[in-house]
Short mmCIF file of C-alpha atoms in Angstrom, two decimals:
data_model
loop_
_atom_site.label_atom_id
_atom_site.label_comp_id
_atom_site.label_asym_id
_atom_site.label_seq_id
_atom_site.Cartn_x
_atom_site.Cartn_y
_atom_site.Cartn_z
CA MET E 1436 91.57 104.46 122.32
CA SER E 1437 92.28 105.68 125.87
CA VAL E 1438 93.90 103.67 128.60
CA GLU E 1439 90.89 104.33 130.81
CA SER E 1440 88.43 102.85 128.32
CA LEU E 1441 90.35 99.60 128.25
CA SER E 1442 91.21 99.18 131.90
CA ALA E 1443 87.57 99.21 133.02
CA LEU E 1444 86.52 96.29 130.82
CA ASP E 1445 86.31 92.61 131.73
CA ARG E 1446 89.03 90.20 130.61
CA SER E 1447 87.38 88.83 127.45
CA THR E 1448 86.41 92.30 126.28
CA LEU E 1449 89.89 93.59 127.13
CA ARG E 1450 91.39 90.93 124.92
CA GLU E 1451 89.11 91.79 122.01
CA ARG E 1452 89.62 95.53 122.37
CA SER E 1453 93.38 95.10 122.67
CA LEU E 1454 93.36 92.96 119.56
CA GLU E 1455 91.29 95.57 117.74
CA ALA E 1456 93.59 98.39 118.83
CA LEU E 1457 96.76 96.57 117.77
CA ARG E 1458 95.29 95.41 114.47
CA SER E 1459 94.15 98.96 113.72
CA ALA E 1460 97.60 100.35 114.55
CA ILE E 1461 99.22 97.92 112.09
CA LEU E 1462 96.67 98.40 109.31
CA SER E 1463 96.78 102.18 109.63
CA GLY E 1464 100.55 102.14 109.19
CA ARG E 1465 101.31 103.36 112.71
CA TYR E 1466 103.44 100.22 113.01
CA ARG E 1467 105.36 99.48 109.83
CA PRO E 1468 106.56 96.10 108.52
CA GLY E 1469 109.54 95.01 110.58
CA ASP E 1470 108.66 97.13 113.63
CA HIS E 1471 109.26 95.36 116.96
CA LEU E 1472 106.20 94.80 119.15
CA GLY E 1473 107.22 94.64 122.79
CA GLU E 1474 104.74 93.24 125.31
CA VAL E 1475 105.81 95.61 128.10
CA GLU E 1476 105.50 98.76 125.98
CA LEU E 1477 102.19 97.70 124.46
CA ALA E 1478 100.73 96.68 127.81
CA GLY E 1479 101.67 100.06 129.22
CA SER E 1480 100.21 102.05 126.36
CA LEU E 1481 96.96 100.06 126.38
CA GLY E 1482 96.67 99.86 130.15
CA VAL E 1483 96.26 96.07 130.17
CA SER E 1484 98.30 93.11 131.40
CA ARG E 1485 101.15 91.55 129.42
CA GLY E 1486 99.09 88.37 129.28
CA THR E 1487 96.28 90.18 127.50
CA VAL E 1488 98.73 91.69 125.02
CA ARG E 1489 100.34 88.27 124.51
CA GLU E 1490 96.97 86.75 123.61
CA ALA E 1491 96.24 89.56 121.18
CA LEU E 1492 99.65 89.19 119.53
CA ARG E 1493 99.18 85.44 119.24
CA HIS E 1494 95.93 86.07 117.37
CA LEU E 1495 97.66 88.56 115.06
CA GLN E 1496 100.28 85.91 114.33
CA GLN E 1497 97.51 83.58 113.21
CA GLU E 1498 96.17 86.34 110.97
CA GLY E 1499 99.60 86.78 109.38
CA LEU E 1500 100.02 90.39 110.54
CA VAL E 1501 102.71 89.56 113.14
CA THR E 1502 105.62 87.16 112.96
CA ALA E 1503 108.43 85.98 115.25
CA GLY E 1504 111.84 87.41 114.43
CA ASN E 1505 115.24 86.85 115.98
CA ARG E 1506 115.17 85.21 119.43
CA GLY E 1507 111.38 84.97 119.21
CA MET E 1508 110.83 88.73 119.31
CA LEU E 1509 107.56 89.63 117.63
CA ARG E 1510 107.45 92.17 114.84
CA VAL E 1511 105.04 93.40 112.20
CA ASN E 1512 105.17 90.95 109.33
CA SER E 1513 106.73 91.77 105.98
CA LEU E 1514 106.89 89.81 102.74
CA SER E 1515 109.78 89.32 100.37
CA PRO E 1516 109.16 89.88 96.63
CA ALA E 1517 109.19 86.09 96.13
CA GLU E 1518 106.57 85.64 98.86
CA VAL E 1519 104.39 88.34 97.27
CA HIS E 1520 104.46 86.46 93.96
CA GLU E 1521 103.64 83.19 95.75
CA LEU E 1522 100.75 84.82 97.59
CA PHE E 1523 99.12 86.18 94.45
CA ARG E 1524 99.60 82.91 92.55
CA VAL E 1525 97.66 81.17 95.31
CA ARG E 1526 95.02 83.91 95.20
CA ALA E 1527 94.73 83.44 91.44
CA ALA E 1528 94.14 79.71 91.96
CA LEU E 1529 91.53 80.29 94.68
CA GLU E 1530 89.67 83.06 92.90
CA GLY E 1531 89.91 81.25 89.57
CA LEU E 1532 88.10 78.36 91.25
CA ALA E 1533 85.62 80.85 92.72
CA VAL E 1534 84.63 82.29 89.33
CA ARG E 1535 84.27 78.77 87.90
CA GLU E 1536 81.90 77.77 90.70
CA VAL E 1537 79.94 81.04 90.57
CA ILE E 1538 79.40 80.65 86.82
CA ALA E 1539 78.36 77.00 87.25
CA SER E 1540 75.89 77.97 89.95
CA PRO E 1541 72.16 78.47 89.26
CA ARG E 1542 72.57 81.68 91.30
CA ARG E 1543 75.03 83.18 88.79
CA GLU E 1544 72.84 86.17 87.87
CA SER E 1545 72.16 87.04 91.51
CA ALA E 1546 75.87 86.69 92.30
CA ALA E 1547 76.77 89.02 89.44
CA GLU E 1548 74.36 91.65 90.77
CA LYS E 1549 75.97 91.48 94.21
CA LEU E 1550 79.43 91.79 92.68
CA ARG E 1551 78.26 94.79 90.63
CA ALA E 1552 77.18 96.47 93.85
CA ALA E 1553 80.57 95.69 95.42
CA VAL E 1554 82.33 97.21 92.40
CA GLU E 1555 80.38 100.43 92.92
CA ARG E 1556 81.90 100.70 96.39
CA LEU E 1557 85.38 100.84 94.86
CA SER E 1558 86.55 104.43 94.45
CA ASP E 1559 89.82 105.86 93.23
CA GLU E 1560 89.16 108.94 95.37
CA ASP E 1561 88.98 107.26 98.77
CA GLU E 1562 91.73 107.09 101.38
CA PRO E 1563 94.16 104.16 100.96
CA ALA E 1564 92.73 102.24 103.94
CA VAL E 1565 89.18 102.61 102.59
CA ARG E 1566 90.29 101.47 99.13
CA MET E 1567 92.00 98.43 100.59
CA GLU E 1568 88.91 97.42 102.56
CA ALA E 1569 86.64 97.81 99.51
CA ASP E 1570 89.05 95.85 97.32
CA LEU E 1571 89.40 92.95 99.77
CA ALA E 1572 85.63 92.97 100.39
CA PHE E 1573 85.01 92.48 96.67
CA HIS E 1574 87.39 89.52 96.43
CA LEU E 1575 86.10 87.92 99.63
CA LEU E 1576 82.52 88.28 98.33
CA LEU E 1577 83.55 86.59 95.09
CA CYS E 1578 84.81 83.61 97.10
CA GLN E 1579 81.73 83.55 99.33
CA LEU E 1580 79.39 83.55 96.32
CA SER E 1581 81.07 80.37 95.10
CA GLY E 1582 79.29 78.57 97.92
CA ASN E 1583 82.52 76.70 98.71
CA SER E 1584 83.23 77.07 102.43
CA MET E 1585 86.68 75.47 102.16
CA LEU E 1586 87.66 77.99 99.49
CA VAL E 1587 86.50 80.88 101.68
CA GLU E 1588 88.41 79.52 104.67
CA ALA E 1589 91.59 79.16 102.61
CA TRP E 1590 91.26 82.73 101.30
CA GLN E 1591 90.66 84.16 104.77
CA ARG E 1592 93.76 82.42 106.12
CA LEU E 1593 95.79 84.48 103.66
CA GLU E 1594 94.01 87.77 104.31
CA GLY E 1595 96.52 89.04 106.87
CA ARG E 1596 99.37 88.52 104.38
CA MET E 1597 97.32 90.22 101.68
CA ARG E 1598 97.05 93.26 103.91
CA VAL E 1599 100.77 93.21 104.65
CA ALA E 1600 101.54 93.13 100.92
CA ILE E 1601 99.17 96.01 100.22
CA LEU E 1602 100.33 98.14 103.16
CA ASN E 1603 103.97 97.70 102.20
CA GLY E 1604 103.27 98.26 98.52
CA ALA E 1605 102.13 101.86 98.01
CA SER E 1606 98.47 100.84 97.85
CA TRP E 1607 97.37 104.34 96.87
CA GLN E 1608 99.29 103.90 93.61
CA ALA E 1609 98.06 100.36 92.88
CA PRO E 1610 96.16 100.42 89.57
CA MET E 1611 94.63 96.97 90.12
CA MET E 1612 92.61 98.31 93.06
CA ALA E 1613 90.72 100.63 90.68
CA ARG E 1614 87.08 100.03 89.85
CA ASP E 1615 87.72 99.51 86.13
CA ARG E 1616 90.09 96.62 86.90
CA HIS E 1617 87.27 94.71 88.61
CA VAL E 1618 84.49 95.34 86.11
CA PRO E 1619 85.82 92.75 83.58
CA ILE E 1620 85.59 90.03 86.24
CA VAL E 1621 81.91 90.81 86.78
CA GLU E 1622 81.22 91.09 83.05
CA ALA E 1623 82.72 87.65 82.38
CA ILE E 1624 80.55 86.17 85.14
CA GLU E 1625 77.45 87.91 83.75
CA GLN E 1626 78.19 86.41 80.33
CA GLY E 1627 78.87 82.98 81.79
CA ASP E 1628 82.29 82.93 80.10
CA VAL E 1629 84.48 80.71 82.28
CA ASP E 1630 87.63 81.05 80.18
CA ALA E 1631 87.40 84.85 80.12
CA ALA E 1632 86.67 85.03 83.85
CA VAL E 1633 89.66 82.86 84.77
CA ARG E 1634 91.91 84.77 82.38
CA VAL E 1635 90.88 88.14 83.84
CA VAL E 1636 91.44 86.90 87.39
CA ASP E 1637 94.89 85.54 86.41
CA GLU E 1638 95.83 88.85 84.78
CA HIS E 1639 94.49 90.82 87.75
CA MET E 1640 96.56 88.80 90.23
CA ALA E 1641 99.68 88.85 88.05
CA GLY E 1642 99.47 92.65 87.86
CA ALA E 1643 98.99 92.91 91.61
CA ALA E 1644 101.95 90.61 92.28
CA GLU E 1645 104.20 92.63 89.98
CA HIS E 1646 103.21 95.95 91.56
CA PHE E 1647 103.46 94.88 95.19
CA ALA E 1648 106.65 92.84 94.71
CA ARG E 1649 108.33 95.81 93.02
CA ALA E 1650 107.16 98.13 95.81
CA THR E 1651 108.52 95.69 98.40
CA GLU E 1652 111.92 95.67 96.71
CA SER E 1653 112.13 99.47 96.86
CA ALA E 1654 110.76 99.77 100.41
#
């Protein structure tokens, strides 16, 4: 994104485009976990005011992609192995509730069809960023199909930290992001088997926690 394309926009659009540019830079790995994010440098590179950058960074803090370090200096967030395990235990609880509510719903068959379509968008051949988006889209859809808005909101509040864990955890090597790791979740929903669905979700999240925590330790 060029400086010129940003500087000509109005304030609200500048804020959104700055936010988009910074989020993209973090998610693409241009900024790595722990990297310092200075307002002056970012404002200069984007061609916007420090205030606009500050607003964008504040939003990224809310998303969990940015955190305050020593003396309040902002940096790209990172997770300890313990935090990775905590994150995926919470995900297991949320998505375990999601599969229960999907199976109990009269729209279970329709939900399973939508999840099948989402599984087809998972590919082991795609670029890491594409794989991450497809993986998170599947799990978000699972929560949305539960019809529980509070569940969806809780999941989305953790999404930034999910991305941090994946980005810092050799996502291209993560076996749980493969298509065949998601198919059993859909099959259990299709069969209306609550116990199997919850068990598969628990195993899926435990495997993810183990992989990403181990990758964080070696990073």
